[in-house]
Amino acid sequence: MSSVYIYDICKLKMSNKQIFAKVIPNIKLRTRFDADGREIDVEIREDTEASQCRKKILDLLLSAGYFRVMIKTLSDFDKVIGGMTWCIEACEFDVDVDLLFHENLSIGQKIALTEQVVTVLPQMKCPFILEPHQIQGLDFISIFPVIQWLVSESVKLRNEKAERLKSFAISQFNNHCSSKANEQEKIEKEHLQNLLRKIEDIYAAKRKYKRKQNVEPEEEYSRVRLTLLEYGIKTLSRGITRHADSGKSQDGAKEVFADEIEQHENEIQQLVIENLSLAKEEIYENANLTEEERQEIAKHYENLKQEMLIDAKQLSEQNKIKTLEAMEVALEKRLQRIIQENEVISDDIKKEGDIYENLKHDYDSLVEKMRQLEIQEKEADEAVKNQIKTLILENEKTKQEEIAFKDDCKKIIADLHKKIEEAENLANTPDEEITEYDQILEEEEEKLRVCRLQLAKKNRAVTSLQRQLDNIPDNVELSQYQKRFLELYNQVSAKHKETKQFYALYNTLNDTHLYIGKELELLNSLYDNYNQAMATIPSKEQFLKKIEDIVEGISTTKTKFRKKHDDEKTKRDQLNNELLGLIDLQRKYAALIKQFKIAFERA
């Protein structure tokens, strides 16, 4: 605890030194200055789209039930990140991340929390991508779709949970609590179930025949028909599909299909009769029946056989008629399809004819243009010939001028060579004027060297001054330094507050442990000395007096701590009142500054 107190004293000393006294408080980061140091008015534009998205985000969180967005003292970051963690917790999604949110987090805690939230979103199959710097920088345009998706998911899961709880509550109520109407409905339901069970027993399928073993028709249709006849079901309809040959005529196709149907029905009839006759013999051999029952079964079998023959003939005729009707419908559909194809082909021929007419018209127009161009070419031959003659004459004249120009150039070159030779001859002969000019040239070169040295010294001085000026921070840099120092101070204060809380928790737990130990020692001593103290009356009175002294000491200690608690509570209330007064004073100060700005702008 001593280190914490030392840290508080150092912090008070640093605050008394007024580190940022030279820096203007509440400086605008958008302030700009000209070359003379005067402030320049800069137009500040707000991002309307971002402000609209911010308002939509807060409205969404409020409508979803996150009412902390109504607290005006919270920052936008706390509202947004708090709403996101609240929605993720409401979705009841299993994640290996501790999304613990507190207000006024430090920079490191904010970064860690945003990274955890961004890690959880892909696991929840969020269709939108979000980065941690977008949350920290309050990029409301990018945050809005994620908030919208989280709110919709949380509301959906909340409704599903409400429906599950409602259905569970209704089922529990119906199981444990029932009214007269429900009892009557339950009785009626049981009665209906009994009736349905009786009807199923009455109309259940009963086997009348049985086929011999190892006798199974190969065709599935025959097996189904025989199985149904074993249970007394006489008829079974069957649809037969036929495919018409495109190369044959309609009458030929009808005859072919009629023959196929008749042959197929005869095979089925023969198969059924043979199997049923075998089933009859097996029944006679294996069943223990009386003579009357056997005669009744034989009579029933003959009736079934006659019905099967009649049904087979009727089925054959009906199938022939249906086949012919199906062929007629197929041919009509084919005729309609051919008519439609002819119409499409005629439309294509018409379109091709129109295209041919257009191409023919274009060809005629091109031929006409070619003819006109040939006429123009014949008319323009004379003019072209005259132009060529003129160009030939100009070419001859230009060649003559070129020859004359070359002769002049040769004469000029010869004159220049003569002058060069004369100048060389003069340079070889020494003269006093040349010596004087050389001295003047050396003096001027010396002056130039001195001037260059002075210029280099001046440049070094200017460079050093420029570096010194660069080392002096301007207002923007000072404001940035101030902002960074404030952030560092907030981080240090948050860590200091957290450390104080840990120390307070440790002291509380240590005191609790100490008092619990004392209590256990007292109880153990009472337990050990109880039998001995109760042996005689004087020792009993002394034991009771000692217990009363202990209770009185505990009461005194409790009263002292309660008084200390009341004093701390009174001090807290006083500090709260002072804080409210300072907040009110700050509001008045802000209002006065606003009025002063308005008056200054008007003036």
XYZ file of C-alpha atoms in Angstrom:
603
model
C 0.000 0.000 0.000
C 2.922 2.358 0.588
C 3.833 2.310 -3.117
C 0.267 3.342 -3.982
C 0.383 6.288 -1.580
C 3.768 7.373 -2.983
C 2.278 7.215 -6.475
C -0.642 9.462 -5.366
C 1.766 12.036 -3.909
C 3.861 12.057 -7.109
C 0.732 12.497 -9.175
C -0.361 15.502 -7.075
C 3.082 17.093 -7.440
C 3.035 16.615 -11.198
C -0.422 18.177 -11.416
C 0.795 21.221 -9.427
C 3.642 21.795 -11.892
C 1.112 22.384 -14.706
C 3.000 20.533 -17.418
C 0.644 21.667 -20.163
C 0.264 25.261 -18.962
C 1.805 26.649 -22.168
C -0.532 24.616 -24.385
C -3.913 26.103 -25.182
C -6.649 23.847 -23.696
C -9.332 22.392 -25.956
C -7.289 23.280 -29.053
C -8.850 22.421 -32.391
C -6.867 19.914 -34.387
C -8.213 21.449 -37.594
C -6.608 24.882 -36.867
C -4.274 26.080 -39.641
C -1.766 28.996 -39.686
C -0.255 31.006 -42.536
C 3.413 32.063 -42.992
C 3.020 34.997 -40.549
C 1.516 32.862 -37.792
C -2.058 34.095 -38.221
C -4.893 31.607 -37.834
C -6.709 30.695 -41.037
C -10.440 29.978 -41.032
C -11.012 26.521 -42.452
C -14.401 25.189 -43.453
C -15.227 22.078 -41.400
C -17.512 19.584 -43.086
C -19.247 16.816 -41.208
C -19.840 13.414 -42.765
C -23.623 13.332 -42.984
C -23.694 9.669 -43.999
C -21.616 8.646 -40.968
C -23.817 10.685 -38.615
C -26.927 9.072 -40.099
C -25.408 5.604 -39.656
C -24.520 6.482 -36.044
C -28.113 7.514 -35.345
C -29.425 4.320 -36.991
C -27.040 2.172 -34.910
C -28.151 3.783 -31.644
C -31.829 3.459 -32.629
C -31.344 -0.226 -33.518
C -29.653 -1.000 -30.194
C -32.353 0.900 -28.298
C -35.163 -0.927 -30.121
C -33.433 -4.272 -29.424
C -33.443 -3.546 -25.676
C -29.952 -2.157 -25.015
C -31.015 0.925 -23.039
C -27.484 2.006 -22.081
C -27.283 3.975 -25.339
C -29.559 6.551 -23.675
C -26.814 7.455 -21.166
C -25.341 10.694 -22.520
C -22.115 10.499 -20.523
C -21.027 7.304 -22.292
C -18.776 7.643 -25.329
C -19.789 6.365 -28.755
C -17.172 3.614 -28.529
C -18.615 2.329 -25.240
C -22.129 2.375 -26.701
C -21.141 0.537 -29.899
C -18.836 -2.090 -28.383
C -21.187 -2.591 -25.441
C -24.119 -3.119 -27.816
C -22.118 -5.605 -29.896
C -21.077 -7.668 -26.852
C -24.659 -7.555 -25.548
C -26.016 -8.860 -28.883
C -23.378 -11.630 -29.032
C -24.285 -12.731 -25.490
C -27.999 -12.610 -26.403
C -27.351 -14.931 -29.373
C -26.136 -17.640 -26.919
C -23.285 -18.654 -29.239
C -20.492 -20.840 -27.812
C -17.137 -19.064 -28.215
C -13.744 -19.513 -26.532
C -13.476 -15.769 -25.876
C -14.173 -13.778 -22.719
C -16.222 -10.784 -23.953
C -16.031 -8.860 -20.665
C -17.011 -5.223 -21.212
C -16.508 -2.362 -18.748
C -16.968 1.343 -19.220
C -13.970 3.680 -19.713
C -11.536 0.952 -20.748
C -7.856 1.648 -21.323
C -6.339 1.650 -24.819
C -4.932 -1.862 -24.455
C -8.228 -3.212 -23.132
C -10.135 -1.549 -26.002
C -7.798 -3.105 -28.590
C -8.070 -6.554 -26.978
C -11.876 -6.376 -26.764
C -12.291 -5.243 -30.392
C -9.979 -8.031 -31.599
C -12.017 -10.586 -29.647
C -15.304 -9.287 -31.097
C -13.888 -9.393 -34.650
C -12.684 -12.976 -34.023
C -16.145 -14.074 -32.846
C -18.091 -12.632 -35.827
C -16.816 -15.140 -38.483
C -17.533 -18.003 -36.070
C -21.148 -16.786 -35.909
C -21.207 -16.867 -39.761
C -21.654 -13.104 -40.058
C -21.881 -12.188 -43.779
C -20.076 -8.866 -43.243
C -16.336 -8.330 -42.666
C -15.198 -5.942 -39.921
C -11.697 -4.954 -38.795
C -10.647 -3.866 -35.267
C -9.419 -0.451 -36.442
C -12.883 0.253 -37.913
C -14.469 -0.234 -34.476
C -11.789 1.814 -32.684
C -12.017 4.584 -35.297
C -15.856 4.535 -35.114
C -16.354 3.839 -38.822
C -20.150 3.862 -38.476
C -20.698 3.143 -42.198
C -18.861 -0.202 -41.871
C -20.227 -0.973 -38.392
C -23.917 -0.411 -39.281
C -24.524 -3.637 -41.324
C -22.811 -5.746 -38.637
C -24.953 -4.172 -35.878
C -28.054 -4.675 -38.035
C -27.235 -8.369 -38.521
C -26.445 -8.915 -34.823
C -29.685 -7.232 -33.709
C -31.779 -9.272 -36.160
C -30.109 -12.521 -35.015
C -30.579 -11.691 -31.324
C -34.257 -10.770 -31.861
C -34.835 -13.954 -33.886
C -33.238 -16.163 -31.220
C -35.154 -14.332 -28.500
C -38.456 -15.016 -30.274
C -37.547 -18.682 -30.788
C -36.658 -19.010 -27.114
C -39.952 -17.357 -26.141
C -41.887 -19.801 -28.347
C -40.049 -22.783 -26.831
C -40.704 -21.600 -23.294
C -44.342 -20.910 -24.124
C -44.887 -24.367 -25.632
C -43.066 -25.991 -22.685
C -45.202 -24.052 -20.197
C -48.407 -25.045 -22.025
C -47.367 -28.709 -22.101
C -46.486 -28.654 -18.390
C -49.798 -26.999 -17.590
C -51.698 -29.601 -19.607
C -49.788 -32.429 -17.892
C -50.253 -31.218 -14.322
C -53.423 -29.120 -14.536
C -56.513 -30.070 -16.522
C -60.016 -28.617 -16.771
C -63.339 -30.394 -17.258
C -63.322 -29.625 -20.984
C -59.870 -31.191 -21.372
C -60.950 -34.282 -19.446
C -64.035 -34.650 -21.663
C -61.881 -34.241 -24.782
C -59.445 -36.858 -23.487
C -62.289 -39.346 -22.887
C -63.687 -38.753 -26.396
C -60.226 -39.231 -27.887
C -59.760 -42.569 -26.121
C -63.242 -43.670 -27.276
C -62.411 -42.810 -30.910
C -59.121 -44.698 -30.684
C -60.955 -47.802 -29.437
C -63.469 -47.546 -32.297
C -60.703 -47.234 -34.890
C -58.924 -50.225 -33.399
C -62.115 -52.329 -33.617
C -62.749 -51.247 -37.241
C -59.193 -52.199 -38.189
C -59.656 -55.618 -36.571
C -62.967 -56.194 -38.424
C -61.733 -55.153 -41.877
C -58.259 -56.578 -41.590
C -56.983 -58.621 -44.525
C -57.623 -62.385 -44.114
C -55.788 -64.948 -46.177
C -57.996 -67.452 -48.054
C -55.466 -69.191 -50.318
C -51.828 -70.102 -50.258
C -49.434 -70.756 -53.102
C -47.120 -73.719 -53.271
C -43.448 -73.337 -52.415
C -40.837 -72.667 -55.126
C -43.533 -71.332 -57.483
C -42.945 -67.637 -58.193
C -43.852 -65.907 -61.498
C -41.030 -63.929 -63.019
C -43.131 -60.836 -63.779
C -43.731 -58.466 -60.897
C -47.274 -57.655 -62.046
C -48.253 -61.360 -61.939
C -46.789 -61.740 -58.441
C -48.791 -58.756 -57.176
C -52.014 -60.004 -58.796
C -51.660 -63.486 -57.300
C -50.841 -62.082 -53.863
C -54.021 -59.969 -53.893
C -56.123 -62.963 -55.033
C -54.799 -64.940 -52.065
C -56.564 -62.397 -49.812
C -59.824 -62.367 -51.839
C -59.170 -59.177 -53.889
C -60.442 -59.897 -57.390
C -59.479 -56.955 -59.654
C -56.287 -55.003 -60.339
C -55.971 -52.295 -63.018
C -52.763 -51.849 -64.942
C -51.607 -49.057 -67.262
C -49.662 -50.124 -70.325
C -47.557 -47.658 -72.297
C -46.966 -48.094 -76.016
C -44.482 -46.385 -78.305
C -45.532 -45.684 -81.911
C -43.100 -46.312 -84.744
C -42.694 -43.174 -86.848
C -42.154 -45.137 -90.061
C -45.462 -47.111 -89.905
C -48.999 -46.025 -90.743
C -51.712 -45.456 -88.145
C -53.774 -48.603 -89.007
C -50.704 -50.855 -88.942
C -49.719 -49.529 -85.537
C -53.223 -50.208 -84.167
C -53.115 -53.855 -85.318
C -49.645 -54.413 -83.831
C -50.657 -52.986 -80.436
C -53.937 -54.942 -80.360
C -52.058 -58.210 -80.932
C -49.544 -57.359 -78.226
C -52.310 -56.596 -75.696
C -54.213 -59.810 -76.440
C -51.064 -61.936 -76.182
C -50.042 -60.263 -72.905
C -53.469 -60.758 -71.259
C -53.595 -64.434 -72.288
C -50.219 -65.044 -70.669
C -51.337 -63.361 -67.424
C -54.643 -65.310 -67.400
C -52.879 -68.638 -67.899
C -50.327 -67.840 -65.169
C -53.025 -66.865 -62.632
C -55.165 -69.956 -63.310
C -52.221 -72.320 -62.918
C -51.084 -70.747 -59.660
C -54.579 -70.662 -58.154
C -55.227 -74.254 -59.041
C -52.045 -75.212 -57.299
C -53.052 -73.128 -54.322
C -56.437 -74.964 -54.205
C -54.759 -78.391 -54.191
C -52.375 -77.309 -51.447
C -55.267 -76.116 -49.323
C -57.073 -79.407 -49.784
C -53.984 -81.368 -48.840
C -52.753 -79.359 -45.861
C -55.886 -77.840 -44.266
C -58.028 -79.816 -41.770
C -61.419 -78.883 -43.259
C -64.817 -80.534 -43.309
C -66.521 -81.682 -46.496
C -68.962 -78.739 -46.545
C -66.124 -76.212 -46.129
C -64.186 -77.833 -48.963
C -67.250 -77.718 -51.257
C -67.773 -74.038 -50.366
C -64.138 -73.254 -51.132
C -64.340 -75.113 -54.455
C -67.489 -73.223 -55.394
C -65.832 -69.918 -54.427
C -62.810 -70.858 -56.518
C -64.980 -71.578 -59.605
C -66.693 -68.194 -59.198
C -63.327 -66.482 -58.949
C -62.131 -68.294 -62.054
C -65.178 -67.188 -64.072
C -64.780 -63.596 -62.826
C -61.114 -63.639 -63.826
C -61.958 -64.811 -67.365
C -64.583 -62.089 -67.747
C -62.238 -59.448 -66.266
C -59.427 -60.526 -68.590
C -61.633 -60.177 -71.704
C -62.969 -56.798 -70.574
C -59.471 -55.642 -69.686
C -58.181 -56.719 -73.117
C -60.908 -54.787 -74.964
C -60.526 -51.728 -72.735
C -56.768 -51.732 -73.188
C -57.158 -51.920 -76.981
C -59.552 -48.944 -76.945
C -57.262 -46.965 -74.622
C -54.262 -47.765 -76.798
C -56.032 -46.574 -79.952
C -57.148 -43.393 -78.161
C -53.613 -42.800 -76.908
C -52.276 -43.263 -80.458
C -54.829 -40.804 -81.782
C -53.856 -38.229 -79.146
C -50.145 -38.771 -79.895
C -50.705 -38.323 -83.644
C -52.743 -35.165 -83.042
C -49.956 -33.767 -80.861
C -47.418 -34.652 -83.535
C -49.571 -32.908 -86.174
C -49.809 -29.792 -83.989
C -46.036 -29.856 -83.460
C -45.407 -30.133 -87.236
C -47.816 -27.232 -87.881
C -45.980 -25.102 -85.307
C -42.617 -26.007 -86.863
C -43.961 -25.030 -90.308
C -45.098 -21.674 -88.912
C -41.669 -21.080 -87.360
C -39.947 -22.008 -90.657
C -42.250 -19.683 -92.627
C -41.438 -16.859 -90.196
C -37.708 -17.557 -90.644
C -38.133 -17.537 -94.471
C -39.927 -14.208 -94.233
C -37.142 -12.738 -92.062
C -34.471 -14.033 -94.462
C -36.375 -12.439 -97.376
C -36.408 -9.090 -95.585
C -32.669 -9.394 -94.935
C -32.102 -10.238 -98.628
C -34.066 -7.157 -99.729
C -32.034 -4.937 -97.388
C -28.740 -6.372 -98.671
C -29.851 -5.936 -102.277
C -30.754 -2.301 -101.611
C -27.339 -1.708 -99.982
C -25.579 -3.346 -102.956
C -27.419 -1.106 -105.439
C -26.512 2.008 -103.451
C -22.815 0.966 -103.383
C -22.796 0.389 -107.165
C -24.281 3.847 -107.698
C -21.591 5.430 -105.489
C -18.817 3.634 -107.414
C -20.186 4.922 -110.707
C -20.264 8.512 -109.407
C -16.655 8.200 -108.158
C -15.464 7.013 -111.598
C -17.107 10.061 -113.259
C -15.436 12.413 -110.760
C -12.049 10.761 -111.429
C -12.329 11.366 -115.211
C -13.249 15.029 -114.696
C -10.308 15.619 -112.305
C -7.488 14.333 -114.656
C -6.664 17.772 -116.239
C -6.329 19.535 -112.907
C -3.967 16.822 -111.611
C -1.700 17.126 -114.683
C -1.355 20.898 -114.237
C -0.476 20.437 -110.574
C 2.273 17.905 -111.423
C 3.873 20.297 -113.965
C 3.997 23.066 -111.369
C 5.686 20.763 -108.840
C 8.368 19.707 -111.379
C 9.301 23.361 -112.124
C 9.556 24.139 -108.405
C 11.834 21.108 -107.928
C 14.295 22.332 -110.636
C 14.376 25.806 -109.129
C 15.103 24.379 -105.656
C 18.078 22.347 -106.995
C 19.658 25.488 -108.514
C 19.263 27.384 -105.231
C 20.917 24.494 -103.374
C 24.016 24.627 -105.643
C 24.372 28.406 -105.127
C 24.029 28.017 -101.347
C 26.825 25.391 -101.257
C 29.190 27.759 -103.123
C 28.507 30.571 -100.632
C 29.174 28.214 -97.701
C 32.559 27.202 -99.141
C 33.587 30.884 -99.452
C 32.573 31.605 -95.847
C 34.569 28.590 -94.582
C 37.697 29.791 -96.419
C 37.390 33.272 -94.850
C 37.029 31.752 -91.375
C 40.165 29.639 -91.828
C 42.106 32.778 -92.725
C 40.912 34.597 -89.608
C 41.839 31.615 -87.397
C 45.370 31.575 -88.754
C 45.753 35.323 -88.113
C 44.521 34.908 -84.522
C 47.005 32.089 -83.870
C 49.830 34.218 -85.138
C 48.825 37.043 -82.810
C 48.637 34.617 -79.824
C 52.205 33.427 -80.382
C 53.608 37.007 -80.058
C 53.721 38.157 -76.294
C 52.172 41.484 -75.419
C 51.844 43.686 -72.270
C 48.062 43.910 -72.599
C 47.704 40.147 -72.401
C 49.790 40.057 -69.184
C 47.624 42.773 -67.624
C 44.461 40.867 -68.527
C 45.875 37.729 -66.911
C 46.497 39.592 -63.612
C 42.973 40.995 -63.623
C 41.610 37.494 -64.247
C 43.570 36.067 -61.276
C 42.296 38.849 -58.967
C 38.713 38.228 -60.006
C 39.116 34.481 -59.440
C 40.445 35.181 -55.912
C 37.445 37.411 -55.155
C 35.133 34.688 -56.459
C 36.769 32.097 -54.161
C 36.375 34.389 -51.120
C 32.722 35.017 -51.970
C 32.108 31.297 -52.286
C 33.627 30.683 -48.827
C 31.433 33.402 -47.310
C 28.382 31.938 -49.060
C 29.180 28.478 -47.644
C 29.427 29.947 -44.104
C 26.087 31.703 -44.548
C 24.503 28.497 -45.846
C 25.765 26.563 -42.804
C 24.368 29.217 -40.491
C 21.015 29.180 -42.284
C 20.916 25.366 -42.125
C 21.618 25.360 -38.375
C 18.902 27.967 -37.812
C 16.508 25.924 -39.949
C 17.238 22.834 -37.853
C 16.637 24.799 -34.665
C 13.334 26.041 -36.064
C 12.376 22.505 -37.048
C 13.144 21.294 -33.521
C 10.597 23.753 -32.111
C 7.149 22.049 -32.304
C 4.221 23.972 -33.719
C 0.713 24.142 -32.284
C -0.497 21.065 -34.150
C 2.398 18.957 -32.866
C 1.923 20.331 -29.356
C -1.759 19.423 -29.500
C -0.843 15.929 -30.648
C 1.716 15.640 -27.836
C -0.946 16.825 -25.412
C -3.420 14.268 -26.720
C -0.885 11.454 -26.464
C 0.151 12.536 -22.949
C -3.505 12.628 -21.922
C -4.052 9.148 -23.336
C -0.957 7.919 -21.490
C -2.175 9.638 -18.326
C -5.602 8.010 -18.684
C -3.966 4.627 -19.191
C -1.714 5.110 -16.161
C -4.643 6.317 -14.047
C -6.742 3.329 -15.121
C -3.899 0.969 -14.220
C -3.441 2.843 -10.936
C -7.162 2.554 -10.184
C -7.082 -1.146 -10.987
C -4.028 -1.618 -8.731
C -5.773 0.241 -5.892
C -8.797 -2.001 -6.307
C -6.563 -5.077 -6.120
C -4.881 -3.714 -2.978
C -8.253 -2.935 -1.402
C -9.536 -6.404 -2.279
C -6.393 -7.980 -0.858
C -6.663 -5.978 2.381
C -10.351 -6.858 2.719
C -9.705 -10.549 2.158
C -6.724 -10.450 4.522
C -8.805 -8.803 7.260
C -11.614 -11.293 6.647
C -9.142 -14.159 6.904
C -7.718 -12.689 10.118
C -11.134 -12.255 11.741
C -12.279 -15.717 10.664
C -9.073 -17.160 12.183
C -9.725 -15.303 15.433
C -13.310 -16.515 15.432
C -12.187 -20.121 14.942
C -9.610 -19.781 17.736
C -12.284 -18.331 20.049
C -14.745 -21.103 19.235
C -12.073 -23.772 19.717
C -11.076 -22.298 23.086
C -14.742 -22.149 24.149
C -15.236 -25.750 23.083
C -12.098 -26.914 24.904
C -12.871 -25.024 28.150
C -16.642 -25.551 28.208
C -16.708 -28.823 30.172
C -14.091 -27.609 32.651
C -15.888 -24.252 33.131
C -19.255 -25.894 33.743
C -17.859 -28.178 36.441
C -18.159 -25.596 39.290
C -20.282 -22.499 39.822
C -17.341 -20.017 40.212
C -15.669 -21.245 37.067
C -19.035 -21.061 35.254
C -19.520 -17.409 36.316
C -15.954 -16.583 35.310
C -16.509 -18.305 31.940
C -19.716 -16.340 31.293
C -18.026 -13.075 32.299
C -15.185 -13.743 29.878
C -17.706 -14.410 27.086
C -19.497 -11.132 27.893
C -16.177 -9.251 27.738
C -15.440 -10.808 24.355
C -18.908 -9.880 23.050
C -18.514 -6.331 24.364
C -15.118 -6.012 22.631
C -16.604 -7.272 19.369
C -19.482 -4.769 19.687
C -17.005 -1.944 20.314
C -14.973 -2.933 17.253
C -18.151 -3.208 15.184
C -19.304 0.241 16.335
C -15.908 1.721 15.467
C -15.950 0.228 11.962
C -19.561 1.303 11.434
C -18.642 4.855 12.414
C -15.722 4.735 9.995
C -18.069 3.451 7.274
C -20.512 6.304 7.952
C -17.671 8.846 7.791
C -16.517 7.450 4.440
C -20.096 7.521 3.166
C -20.471 11.168 4.252
C -17.185 12.017 2.544
C -18.405 10.264 -0.635
C -21.646 12.267 -0.591
C -19.685 15.505 -0.179
C -17.440 14.618 -3.098
C -20.494 13.758 -5.219
C -22.018 17.149 -4.403
C -18.755 18.855 -5.331
C -18.659 16.866 -8.577
C -22.212 17.915 -9.450
C -21.309 21.530 -8.738
C -18.233 21.310 -10.956
C -20.276 19.693 -13.739
C -22.824 22.506 -13.477
C -19.989 25.041 -13.569
C -18.531 23.307 -16.635
C -21.887 23.520 -18.398
C -22.150 27.223 -17.613
C -18.587 27.706 -18.842
C -19.396 25.919 -22.113
C -22.552 28.019 -22.557
C -20.566 31.238 -21.959
C -17.918 30.160 -24.473
C -20.628 29.465 -27.023
C -22.211 32.881 -26.418
C -18.789 34.530 -26.653
C -18.110 32.807 -29.996
C -21.493 33.901 -31.361
C -20.891 37.482 -30.234
C -17.371 37.438 -31.686
C -18.664 36.157 -35.032
C -21.332 38.864 -35.111
C -18.752 41.542 -34.305
